[in-house]
Coordinates of C-alpha atoms in Angstrom, one line a residue:
Chain A
M1 CA 143.5 17.8 117.7
L2 CA 147.0 18.6 116.9
P3 CA 149.6 18.8 119.5
E4 CA 150.9 22.3 119.7
R5 CA 154.5 21.1 118.7
V6 CA 153.2 20.0 115.4
I7 CA 151.5 23.2 114.7
N8 CA 154.6 25.2 115.8
L9 CA 156.7 23.1 113.3
A10 CA 154.1 23.7 110.6
V11 CA 153.9 27.4 111.1
L12 CA 157.7 27.7 111.0
G13 CA 158.0 25.4 108.2
L14 CA 155.3 27.3 105.9
L15 CA 157.2 30.6 106.9
L16 CA 160.2 28.9 105.3
A17 CA 158.6 27.3 102.5
V18 CA 156.9 30.3 101.2
P19 CA 159.9 32.5 100.4
L20 CA 161.8 29.5 99.2
A21 CA 159.1 28.7 96.6
A22 CA 159.1 32.6 95.8
F23 CA 162.8 32.3 95.3
A24 CA 162.5 29.3 92.8
L25 CA 159.7 31.2 90.9
D26 CA 161.7 34.5 91.1
E27 CA 159.2 36.5 93.0
P28 CA 161.4 38.9 95.2
F29 CA 158.2 40.8 96.4
I30 CA 156.9 37.7 98.2
I31 CA 160.3 37.0 99.9
T32 CA 160.2 40.6 101.1
L33 CA 156.7 40.0 102.5
A34 CA 158.0 36.9 104.2
T35 CA 160.8 38.8 105.7
K36 CA 158.5 41.5 106.9
A37 CA 156.3 38.9 108.6
T38 CA 159.5 37.1 110.1
V39 CA 160.8 40.4 111.8
L40 CA 157.4 41.5 113.0
A41 CA 156.9 38.1 114.4
L42 CA 160.2 38.4 116.4
A43 CA 158.8 41.7 117.9
G44 CA 155.6 39.7 118.8
V45 CA 158.0 37.0 120.5
G46 CA 159.5 39.7 122.6
L47 CA 156.1 41.1 123.7
N48 CA 154.8 37.7 124.2
L49 CA 157.1 36.9 126.9
A50 CA 156.1 40.0 129.0
L51 CA 152.3 39.7 127.9
G52 CA 151.8 36.1 127.5
Q53 CA 153.9 34.5 129.9
G54 CA 154.1 37.2 132.3
G55 CA 150.6 38.7 132.2
L56 CA 152.1 42.3 131.8
V57 CA 149.8 44.0 129.3
S58 CA 152.6 46.4 128.0
F59 CA 150.9 48.8 125.4
G60 CA 154.3 50.6 124.8
H61 CA 156.5 48.0 123.0
A62 CA 156.6 50.2 120.0
A63 CA 159.1 52.1 122.2
Y64 CA 161.7 49.2 122.2
F65 CA 161.1 48.6 118.6
G66 CA 161.5 52.2 117.9
V67 CA 164.7 52.3 120.0
G68 CA 166.2 49.3 118.2
G69 CA 165.2 50.9 114.8
Y70 CA 166.9 54.3 115.6
A71 CA 169.9 52.3 116.9
M72 CA 170.4 51.1 113.4
G73 CA 169.4 54.4 111.8
I74 CA 171.8 56.5 113.8
L75 CA 174.8 54.2 113.6
A76 CA 174.4 53.6 109.9
S77 CA 173.6 57.3 109.1
H78 CA 177.2 58.2 110.8
A79 CA 179.0 55.6 109.0
Q80 CA 177.3 56.7 105.8
S81 CA 178.6 60.4 106.5
Y82 CA 181.9 59.5 108.0
A83 CA 181.0 61.7 111.0
P84 CA 181.8 59.9 114.3
L85 CA 178.9 60.0 116.9
M86 CA 181.2 61.1 119.6
E87 CA 184.8 62.2 120.0
V88 CA 185.3 63.0 123.6
P89 CA 186.0 61.5 125.9
F90 CA 186.6 58.7 123.3
L91 CA 185.9 58.0 119.8
I92 CA 182.9 56.3 118.6
E93 CA 182.3 56.1 115.0
G94 CA 179.1 54.7 113.0
T95 CA 179.1 51.2 111.7
K96 CA 177.4 49.4 108.9
S97 CA 178.1 45.9 110.6
M98 CA 174.8 44.3 111.5
P99 CA 176.1 42.2 114.5
V100 CA 177.5 45.4 116.1
I101 CA 174.2 47.2 115.3
W102 CA 172.2 44.3 116.8
L103 CA 174.4 44.5 119.8
V104 CA 173.7 48.2 120.3
A105 CA 169.9 47.7 119.6
I106 CA 169.7 45.2 122.3
I107 CA 171.5 47.1 124.9
A108 CA 169.8 50.5 124.2
S109 CA 166.3 48.9 124.1
A110 CA 167.0 46.8 127.3
L111 CA 168.1 49.9 129.0
V112 CA 165.0 51.9 128.1
A113 CA 163.1 48.8 129.2
L114 CA 164.8 48.8 132.4
L115 CA 163.8 52.4 133.0
V116 CA 160.2 52.2 131.7
G117 CA 159.7 48.8 133.4
A118 CA 161.1 49.9 136.7
L119 CA 158.6 52.9 136.9
S120 CA 155.6 51.0 135.2
L121 CA 155.7 48.1 137.3
R122 CA 155.1 50.0 140.3
T123 CA 151.5 50.1 139.0
S124 CA 149.3 47.2 137.9
G125 CA 146.3 46.3 136.0
V126 CA 144.9 49.3 133.9
Y127 CA 147.4 51.7 135.2
F128 CA 150.1 49.6 133.7
I129 CA 148.6 49.5 130.4
M130 CA 148.3 53.2 130.2
V131 CA 151.5 54.0 131.9
T132 CA 153.4 51.8 129.2
L133 CA 151.2 53.4 126.5
A134 CA 152.1 56.9 127.8
F135 CA 156.1 56.1 127.8
G136 CA 155.8 54.8 124.2
Q137 CA 154.1 57.9 123.2
M138 CA 156.7 60.0 125.0
L139 CA 159.6 58.6 123.0
Y140 CA 157.3 59.1 119.9
Y141 CA 157.1 62.8 120.5
F142 CA 160.6 63.0 121.4
A143 CA 161.7 61.3 118.0
I144 CA 159.4 63.8 116.2
S145 CA 160.9 66.8 117.9
W146 CA 164.5 65.9 117.6
P147 CA 165.8 67.4 114.4
A148 CA 169.4 66.0 114.7
Y149 CA 168.0 62.5 113.2
G150 CA 165.5 63.6 110.8
G151 CA 162.6 64.6 113.1
E152 CA 159.5 63.9 111.7
D153 CA 160.8 62.7 108.3
G154 CA 163.1 59.9 109.7
L155 CA 166.2 58.6 108.4
S156 CA 167.1 56.9 105.3
I157 CA 170.2 54.9 104.7
Y158 CA 171.1 54.0 101.0
V159 CA 172.6 50.5 101.5
R160 CA 171.7 47.7 103.6
N161 CA 174.0 47.0 106.4
G162 CA 176.3 44.1 106.0
F163 CA 176.6 40.9 107.8
P164 CA 180.0 38.7 107.4
G165 CA 179.8 36.3 104.6
L166 CA 176.4 37.2 103.3
N167 CA 175.1 39.6 100.7
T168 CA 172.3 41.1 102.5
L169 CA 170.9 43.0 99.6
D170 CA 169.8 39.7 98.1
P171 CA 166.3 39.3 99.4
I172 CA 166.5 35.6 100.1
Q173 CA 169.7 36.0 101.9
F174 CA 168.4 38.6 104.0
F175 CA 165.3 36.4 104.7
G176 CA 167.5 33.7 105.8
L177 CA 169.4 35.8 108.2
C178 CA 166.1 37.0 109.8
F179 CA 164.7 33.5 110.1
A180 CA 167.5 32.2 111.7
V181 CA 167.3 35.0 114.3
L182 CA 164.0 34.3 114.8
L183 CA 164.7 30.6 115.3
I184 CA 167.6 31.2 117.7
V185 CA 165.3 33.7 119.9
L186 CA 162.3 31.2 119.7
L187 CA 164.7 28.4 121.1
L188 CA 165.8 30.9 123.7
V189 CA 162.4 31.9 124.7
R190 CA 161.4 28.1 125.0
T191 CA 164.4 27.5 127.2
L192 CA 163.6 30.5 129.3
N193 CA 159.8 29.7 129.8
R194 CA 160.9 26.0 130.9
S195 CA 163.7 27.4 133.3
P196 CA 163.0 28.0 137.0
F197 CA 162.8 31.7 135.8
G198 CA 160.0 31.1 133.5
L199 CA 157.9 28.9 135.8
A200 CA 158.2 31.3 138.4
L201 CA 157.1 34.1 136.0
H202 CA 154.0 32.1 134.9
G203 CA 153.4 31.4 138.5
A204 CA 153.5 35.0 139.6
H205 CA 150.8 35.7 136.7
Q206 CA 148.6 33.1 138.0
N207 CA 148.7 34.0 141.6
E208 CA 151.0 36.6 142.6
E209 CA 150.2 36.3 146.3
R210 CA 151.3 32.8 146.3
A211 CA 154.3 33.6 144.3
R212 CA 155.1 36.1 146.9
T213 CA 154.6 33.6 149.9
V214 CA 156.9 31.1 148.5
G215 CA 159.6 33.8 148.6
I216 CA 159.8 35.1 145.0
N217 CA 160.5 38.7 144.4
V218 CA 157.7 39.4 142.0
Y219 CA 158.8 42.9 141.2
R220 CA 162.4 42.0 140.1
L221 CA 161.1 38.8 138.4
R222 CA 158.7 40.7 136.2
L223 CA 161.2 43.6 135.6
T224 CA 163.8 40.9 134.2
A225 CA 161.2 39.5 132.1
F226 CA 160.2 43.2 130.7
V227 CA 163.6 44.0 130.1
I228 CA 164.4 40.7 128.1
S229 CA 161.1 41.4 126.3
G230 CA 162.0 44.8 125.2
A231 CA 165.5 43.8 124.2
I232 CA 164.0 41.1 121.8
T233 CA 161.7 43.6 120.5
G234 CA 164.5 46.2 120.2
L235 CA 166.4 43.5 117.9
A236 CA 163.5 43.2 116.0
G237 CA 163.2 46.9 115.4
A238 CA 166.8 47.1 114.2
L239 CA 165.8 44.3 111.6
F240 CA 162.7 46.1 110.6
A241 CA 164.8 49.4 110.0
D242 CA 167.4 47.3 107.9
L243 CA 164.4 45.7 105.8
N244 CA 163.0 49.0 104.8
R245 CA 166.5 51.0 104.9
F246 CA 164.5 53.7 106.7
V247 CA 163.5 54.6 110.3
S248 CA 160.9 57.2 111.2
P249 CA 158.9 58.1 114.3
T250 CA 156.1 55.9 113.1
M251 CA 158.1 53.0 114.7
F252 CA 157.4 54.3 118.0
S253 CA 153.7 55.3 117.4
W254 CA 151.0 53.6 119.5
H255 CA 149.6 52.0 116.4
T256 CA 152.8 50.0 116.1
S257 CA 152.3 48.9 119.8
G258 CA 148.8 48.0 119.0
E259 CA 150.0 45.9 115.9
I260 CA 152.5 44.0 117.8
M261 CA 149.7 43.1 120.3
V262 CA 147.3 42.2 117.6
F263 CA 149.9 39.4 116.2
I264 CA 149.8 37.8 119.5
I265 CA 146.1 37.8 119.8
L266 CA 145.6 36.6 116.3
G267 CA 148.1 33.9 116.7
G268 CA 147.4 32.9 120.4
V269 CA 148.5 34.4 123.6
A270 CA 151.3 32.8 125.5
R271 CA 151.7 30.3 122.6
L272 CA 155.6 29.9 121.7
C273 CA 154.7 30.5 118.1
G274 CA 151.4 32.4 118.4
P275 CA 153.1 35.8 117.3
V276 CA 154.6 34.0 114.5
A277 CA 151.3 32.8 113.1
G278 CA 149.7 36.1 113.8
A279 CA 152.3 38.3 112.2
A280 CA 152.0 36.0 108.9
V281 CA 148.2 36.0 108.9
Y282 CA 148.5 39.8 109.4
I283 CA 150.9 40.5 106.6
L284 CA 148.8 38.3 104.5
L285 CA 145.6 40.2 105.3
E286 CA 147.3 43.4 104.7
H287 CA 148.5 42.2 101.6
M288 CA 145.1 40.7 100.3
L289 CA 142.7 43.3 101.9
G290 CA 145.2 46.1 100.7
G291 CA 144.6 44.8 97.2
L292 CA 140.8 44.5 97.7
S293 CA 140.2 48.2 98.9
D294 CA 141.7 51.4 99.9
Y295 CA 139.9 51.5 103.2
W296 CA 141.2 47.8 104.2
H297 CA 141.6 48.8 107.7
I298 CA 137.7 48.6 108.3
Y299 CA 138.0 44.8 107.3
L300 CA 140.9 44.4 109.4
G301 CA 139.4 45.9 112.4
V302 CA 136.2 43.9 111.9
I303 CA 138.3 40.6 111.6
L304 CA 140.1 41.6 114.8
L305 CA 136.8 42.5 116.7
F306 CA 135.4 39.1 115.7
V307 CA 138.6 37.1 116.9
V308 CA 138.7 39.1 120.2
L309 CA 134.8 38.5 120.8
F310 CA 134.3 35.0 119.5
A311 CA 137.7 33.2 118.8
K312 CA 139.6 33.3 121.9
G313 CA 142.8 31.5 121.7
G314 CA 143.6 32.6 118.4
L315 CA 144.9 30.6 115.6
I316 CA 147.1 28.3 117.4
G317 CA 144.5 28.2 120.2
G318 CA 141.9 27.2 117.7
L319 CA 143.8 24.4 116.3
S320 CA 145.3 22.8 119.4
R321 CA 142.7 22.6 122.2
R322 CA 145.2 22.4 124.9
E323 CA 144.3 25.2 127.6
V324 CA 146.9 28.0 128.2
R325 CA 145.9 30.6 130.7
H326 CA 145.0 33.8 129.1
A327 CA 146.7 37.0 130.2
G328 CA 144.6 39.3 132.3
Chain B
M1 CA 158.5 87.0 129.0
S2 CA 156.2 89.8 130.0
T3 CA 153.4 89.3 132.6
I4 CA 150.8 89.7 130.1
L5 CA 152.1 87.1 127.9
L6 CA 152.5 84.8 131.0
I7 CA 148.9 85.3 131.9
E8 CA 147.8 84.6 128.5
Q9 CA 149.7 81.3 128.5
I10 CA 148.2 80.3 131.6
L11 CA 144.7 81.0 130.2
N12 CA 145.7 78.8 127.2
G13 CA 147.0 76.1 129.6
L14 CA 143.6 76.3 131.3
Q15 CA 141.7 76.1 128.2
F16 CA 143.6 73.0 127.0
G17 CA 143.2 71.6 130.6
V18 CA 139.4 72.0 130.5
M19 CA 139.3 70.3 127.1
L20 CA 141.2 67.3 128.5
F21 CA 138.9 67.2 131.3
L22 CA 135.8 66.8 128.9
M23 CA 137.8 63.8 127.5
A24 CA 139.3 62.2 130.7
A25 CA 135.7 62.7 132.6
G26 CA 134.1 60.1 130.3
L27 CA 137.0 57.7 130.4
T28 CA 137.2 57.9 133.9
L29 CA 133.5 57.3 134.5
I30 CA 133.3 54.5 132.2
F31 CA 136.3 52.9 133.9
G32 CA 135.0 53.6 137.4
V33 CA 131.4 52.4 136.8
M34 CA 132.0 49.3 134.3
G35 CA 135.8 48.6 134.8
L36 CA 136.2 49.1 131.2
I37 CA 139.1 50.7 129.3
N38 CA 137.9 52.3 126.1
L39 CA 140.5 53.2 123.5
A40 CA 137.7 54.2 121.0
H41 CA 137.0 57.3 123.2
G42 CA 139.1 59.2 120.9
S43 CA 137.1 58.2 117.9
L44 CA 134.1 59.6 119.6
F45 CA 136.0 63.1 119.9
M46 CA 136.8 62.7 116.3
I47 CA 132.9 62.0 115.4
G48 CA 132.0 65.2 117.4
A49 CA 134.5 67.5 115.6
F50 CA 133.5 66.0 112.0
V51 CA 129.7 66.3 112.7
A52 CA 130.2 69.7 114.2
A53 CA 132.3 70.9 111.1
A54 CA 129.9 69.3 108.8
G55 CA 126.8 70.3 110.6
A56 CA 128.0 73.9 110.8
A57 CA 128.7 74.1 107.1
A58 CA 125.2 72.5 106.3
T59 CA 123.3 74.7 108.3
G60 CA 125.4 77.9 108.7
S61 CA 125.1 77.6 112.6
F62 CA 127.8 76.9 114.8
V63 CA 125.4 76.3 117.7
L64 CA 123.3 73.6 115.7
G65 CA 126.4 72.1 114.4
L66 CA 127.5 71.7 118.2
I67 CA 124.1 70.1 119.1
A68 CA 124.3 67.7 116.2
A69 CA 128.1 66.8 117.4
L70 CA 126.8 66.1 121.0
M71 CA 123.9 63.9 119.6
A72 CA 125.8 62.0 117.1
A73 CA 128.5 61.2 119.8
A74 CA 126.1 60.1 122.2
L75 CA 124.3 57.9 119.5
F76 CA 127.5 56.3 118.4
G77 CA 128.5 55.7 121.9
A78 CA 125.2 54.1 122.7
L79 CA 125.6 52.2 119.4
I80 CA 128.9 50.7 120.1
E81 CA 127.8 50.0 123.7
L82 CA 124.9 48.0 122.7
T83 CA 126.7 45.9 119.9
V84 CA 130.3 45.5 121.1
I85 CA 131.2 47.0 124.4
R86 CA 128.7 45.2 126.5
R87 CA 130.3 41.9 125.5
L88 CA 133.5 43.1 126.9
Y89 CA 132.6 44.0 130.6
A90 CA 133.2 40.5 131.9
R91 CA 136.5 40.2 129.9
D92 CA 140.0 41.1 131.0
H93 CA 141.7 44.3 130.1
L94 CA 143.7 42.8 127.1
D95 CA 140.5 41.9 125.2
Q96 CA 139.0 45.3 126.1
V97 CA 142.1 47.1 124.6
L98 CA 142.2 45.0 121.4
A99 CA 138.5 45.3 120.8
T100 CA 138.4 48.9 121.3
F101 CA 141.6 49.1 119.2
A102 CA 139.7 47.3 116.3
L103 CA 137.0 50.0 116.8
I104 CA 139.4 52.9 116.2
L105 CA 140.7 51.2 112.9
I106 CA 136.9 50.9 111.9
F107 CA 135.9 54.4 112.8
S108 CA 139.1 56.0 111.5
E109 CA 138.8 54.4 108.1
A110 CA 135.0 54.8 107.8
T111 CA 135.4 58.5 108.6
R112 CA 138.1 58.7 105.9
W113 CA 135.7 57.0 103.4
V114 CA 132.8 59.3 104.1
F115 CA 134.7 62.5 104.5
G116 CA 137.9 62.1 102.4
S117 CA 141.4 62.5 103.3
F118 CA 141.4 66.2 103.4
P119 CA 140.7 68.2 106.8
L120 CA 137.7 70.1 107.3
Y121 CA 137.6 73.6 109.0
L122 CA 135.1 74.8 111.5
D123 CA 134.9 78.5 112.0
T124 CA 134.3 80.2 115.2
P125 CA 130.7 81.7 115.5
E126 CA 130.3 85.2 115.0
F127 CA 129.4 86.3 118.5
L128 CA 132.5 84.6 120.0
S129 CA 135.2 85.7 117.4
G130 CA 137.6 88.6 118.2
T131 CA 139.0 89.2 121.7
V132 CA 137.8 90.3 125.0
T133 CA 139.7 92.7 127.5
L134 CA 140.3 91.2 130.8
P135 CA 141.0 92.9 134.1
G136 CA 144.4 94.2 133.9
G137 CA 144.2 95.1 130.2
I138 CA 144.8 91.7 128.9
L139 CA 143.3 90.8 125.5
Y140 CA 142.3 87.1 125.3
S141 CA 140.5 85.1 122.7
K142 CA 136.6 85.2 123.3
Y143 CA 136.2 81.6 121.9
R144 CA 139.1 80.4 124.1
L145 CA 137.5 81.9 127.1
A146 CA 134.0 80.4 126.2
I147 CA 135.6 76.9 126.2
I148 CA 137.0 77.4 129.6
L149 CA 133.6 78.6 130.9
I150 CA 131.8 75.9 129.2
G151 CA 134.4 73.2 130.5
L152 CA 134.0 74.6 134.1
A153 CA 130.2 74.5 133.9
V154 CA 130.1 71.1 132.7
A155 CA 132.5 70.0 135.4
A156 CA 130.1 71.7 137.9
G157 CA 127.2 69.9 136.3
L158 CA 129.0 66.4 136.4
F159 CA 129.6 66.9 140.2
L160 CA 125.8 67.8 140.9
L161 CA 124.7 65.0 138.5
I162 CA 126.9 62.4 140.4
S163 CA 126.6 63.5 144.0
K164 CA 123.0 65.0 144.1
T165 CA 120.7 63.1 141.8
R166 CA 119.2 59.7 141.5
V167 CA 120.9 58.7 138.4
G168 CA 124.2 59.9 139.9
M169 CA 123.4 57.6 143.1
R170 CA 122.9 54.7 140.9
I171 CA 126.1 55.3 139.1
R172 CA 128.2 55.5 142.5
A173 CA 126.1 52.2 143.6
G174 CA 127.2 50.7 140.4
E175 CA 130.8 51.5 141.0
N176 CA 130.8 49.9 144.2
D177 CA 128.6 46.7 143.9
R178 CA 127.0 46.0 140.5
E179 CA 125.4 42.7 141.7
M180 CA 123.6 44.4 144.7
I181 CA 122.2 47.4 142.8
G182 CA 120.9 44.9 140.1
A183 CA 119.2 42.9 142.8
L184 CA 117.7 46.1 143.9
G185 CA 115.8 46.4 140.7
V186 CA 117.9 48.9 138.8
D187 CA 118.2 48.0 135.2
I188 CA 122.1 47.6 134.9
S189 CA 122.3 47.4 131.2
I190 CA 120.2 50.6 130.6
L191 CA 122.3 52.3 133.3
Y192 CA 125.6 51.1 131.5
T193 CA 124.4 52.2 128.2
M194 CA 123.5 55.7 129.6
V195 CA 126.8 56.4 131.4
F196 CA 128.5 55.2 128.0
A197 CA 126.4 57.6 126.0
L198 CA 127.1 60.3 128.7
G199 CA 131.0 59.8 128.2
A200 CA 130.6 59.8 124.5
A201 CA 128.8 63.0 124.6
L202 CA 131.3 64.6 126.6
A203 CA 134.0 63.6 124.2
G204 CA 131.9 64.7 121.4
L205 CA 131.5 68.0 122.8
S206 CA 135.2 68.4 123.5
G207 CA 135.9 67.5 119.8
A208 CA 133.3 70.0 118.5
L209 CA 134.7 72.7 120.6
V210 CA 138.3 72.0 119.5
G211 CA 137.3 71.6 116.1
A212 CA 137.1 75.7 115.6
I213 CA 140.9 75.9 117.1
Q214 CA 142.5 73.2 115.1
S215 CA 141.9 71.3 111.7
V216 CA 139.4 68.6 111.8
E217 CA 141.1 65.3 110.6
V218 CA 141.1 61.8 110.7
G219 CA 143.2 60.4 113.7
M220 CA 142.8 63.8 115.5
G221 CA 141.4 61.8 118.5
E222 CA 144.3 59.8 119.3
P223 CA 146.9 62.4 120.7
V224 CA 143.9 63.6 122.9
L225 CA 143.2 60.0 124.0
I226 CA 146.6 59.5 125.0
L227 CA 146.9 62.8 127.1
A228 CA 143.5 62.0 128.6
F229 CA 145.1 58.8 129.8
V230 CA 148.0 60.5 131.3
V231 CA 145.4 62.7 133.0
I232 CA 143.4 60.0 134.6
V233 CA 146.6 58.2 135.5
I234 CA 147.9 61.2 137.3
G235 CA 144.4 62.1 138.9
G236 CA 143.5 58.5 139.8
I237 CA 141.4 56.3 137.7
G238 CA 137.7 56.5 138.4
S239 CA 137.6 60.0 140.1
I240 CA 136.1 62.9 138.6
K241 CA 137.9 65.1 140.9
G242 CA 141.1 63.6 140.0
A243 CA 140.3 63.9 136.5
L244 CA 139.8 67.5 136.8
A245 CA 143.0 68.2 138.8
G246 CA 145.1 66.1 136.6
A247 CA 143.6 67.7 133.4
V248 CA 144.4 71.3 134.7
L249 CA 147.8 70.1 135.9
V250 CA 148.7 68.5 132.3
G251 CA 147.1 71.5 130.5
L252 CA 149.2 74.0 132.3
T253 CA 152.6 71.9 132.5
D254 CA 152.4 71.4 128.7
T255 CA 151.5 74.8 127.6
L256 CA 153.7 76.5 130.0
G257 CA 156.7 74.1 129.2
R258 CA 156.4 74.6 125.7
S259 CA 156.6 78.4 125.9
L260 CA 159.0 78.8 128.8
L261 CA 161.5 75.8 128.4
P262 CA 163.0 77.2 125.2
L263 CA 163.4 80.7 126.8
L264 CA 164.9 79.0 129.9
F265 CA 167.5 77.0 127.8
A266 CA 168.4 80.1 125.9
L267 CA 169.8 81.5 129.2
F268 CA 172.8 79.3 128.9
M269 CA 172.9 77.9 125.2
D270 CA 172.9 79.3 121.6
P271 CA 169.4 80.0 120.6
S272 CA 168.9 77.3 117.9
A273 CA 170.1 74.6 120.0
A274 CA 168.1 75.8 123.1
T275 CA 164.9 76.0 120.8
S276 CA 165.3 72.3 119.7
V277 CA 166.2 71.0 123.1
G278 CA 163.7 72.9 124.8
S279 CA 161.0 72.0 122.5
A280 CA 162.0 68.4 122.6
L281 CA 162.0 68.3 126.5
A282 CA 158.6 70.2 126.4
S283 CA 157.0 67.5 124.3
M284 CA 158.0 65.0 127.0
L285 CA 157.2 67.1 130.1
I286 CA 153.7 65.9 130.9
Y287 CA 155.2 62.2 130.7
I288 CA 157.9 63.2 133.1
L289 CA 155.2 64.5 135.3
M290 CA 153.2 61.5 135.4
A291 CA 156.2 59.4 136.1
G292 CA 157.1 61.8 139.0
V293 CA 153.5 61.5 140.4
L294 CA 153.5 57.6 140.1
L295 CA 156.8 57.5 141.9
F296 CA 155.1 58.8 144.8
K297 CA 151.4 57.8 144.3
P298 CA 151.2 54.6 142.3
T299 CA 147.4 54.9 142.0
G300 CA 147.5 58.7 141.1
L301 CA 146.7 61.8 143.0
F302 CA 143.0 60.9 144.1
G303 CA 142.8 57.3 143.3
S304 CA 142.3 54.4 145.6
A305 CA 144.3 51.1 145.4

């Protein structure tokens, strides 16, 4: 059996090699698919911090994905129409600069996660799952019934936002940017997992009572993890919106929450690169099964069912036998 | 808003609440007895609506369609319990969520495959169309009134089933201690299949009844499922009484919010802004209600820790 570090490097290497090969062969569509996998992987890495490491089964992470997406959509559409967001008490204008948009997306989704987490974490177990799900839906319906930013139809922007020194409209350059963001976040999450904070979070997941007894404020610990988790997923949402140059309430829908969760399960719960492997396989399946049949969701459902029932540990769990405690 | 209109809205809210109760009762029963969170419950609602619409179209009888819907939902419920769900009882909630999410994908696409992407329509039966005059001269849809009555009758039946009958006693015993009632010679696996089929039949009934009010389409079960979750979170998971209280509360809050909030905002805003702010807020109102309840009672109104 392979050590997990080797598998992680292989997963990331493959995710990098495929678009580079596609670039050499002049296949921009494959580069775009790889970019999609990279961005969705980032969303999964965000959720995995709460779900895998913290054992917090959030079924509403689409909320942060959507908030990140709308941060991009709102800022860029205002920049596009030269209409400021706000004039009193001070002027806020739209922007087409990715770093600024990312910052806003991270802050906005962290704030929403703080609010939702503060309430949801008062509950636990199945209540927590349902409450996070319900908050996600609340934002979904809000986005649908809010006509100022497109309502049900969503928002389009015509030109992808800019990043200093790069031509983001070039598929391979945009991929490189997303991949770099993913790598940085993975390093950050790895550091976090090994820090006293990460160890405490994992400890509280394994035995809440014991964590409390040694003096850990479990609520605050989990809330912090939840907020960081939401912020990462929000950043992914901003990138996803930029990839499609479009945001719509679908980003908020509970299907999106389910999909992000599926990446983690396919790849392996609480594994650093689990969501990366999962998102890549998901995109691959979507592409292949989509070509096979119009009703490809049936096959996807069957595969997912099989993985949950018979192949616990997902891809990375299957390749490396080292046990990781399952969320629950 | 006139009193008559207000009473009509209250009745609509009650009808919506009763329909939510039929959904929530199955969910909460299955969770209470088996500890299982079943996202595919919305699919059983959808199956009920589709079979009712197809059955009524084929036989020309609404009642036959309704019976077919009940049987089909119970049958599919028993089928997925036997093939998939029973492997999930011992698993954690995450596995249950994902496996039943997978079932949704399968059911939705299979329905699209069988019936196509276009919505079906189910007409209200002859004897329930038109309106009825209630005391005070209020005209109200006969069909909606029938839903309220059916829902209340089912609620009463469910209470009797669980509190007075032998099966109900076993269900309650299974909630408390599954090993013990197994040791006393009750066949747990048959009991579980039956409870699951009962929950499925309630979802199917609800779908079939609603099918005559809205269009019957793929994915129609999902918004209802989420609302049913809100209902049982408010009411307290595992409590039928809580499900009824939560359902009526959610039904009334949602219906009244949608009609009253825009009017309320129109008092101090210009009409178009009032409509959009009012309806945006109304769509969030029940979640705000849920958050409010959880702030004071994290396990819901009738839930135990």
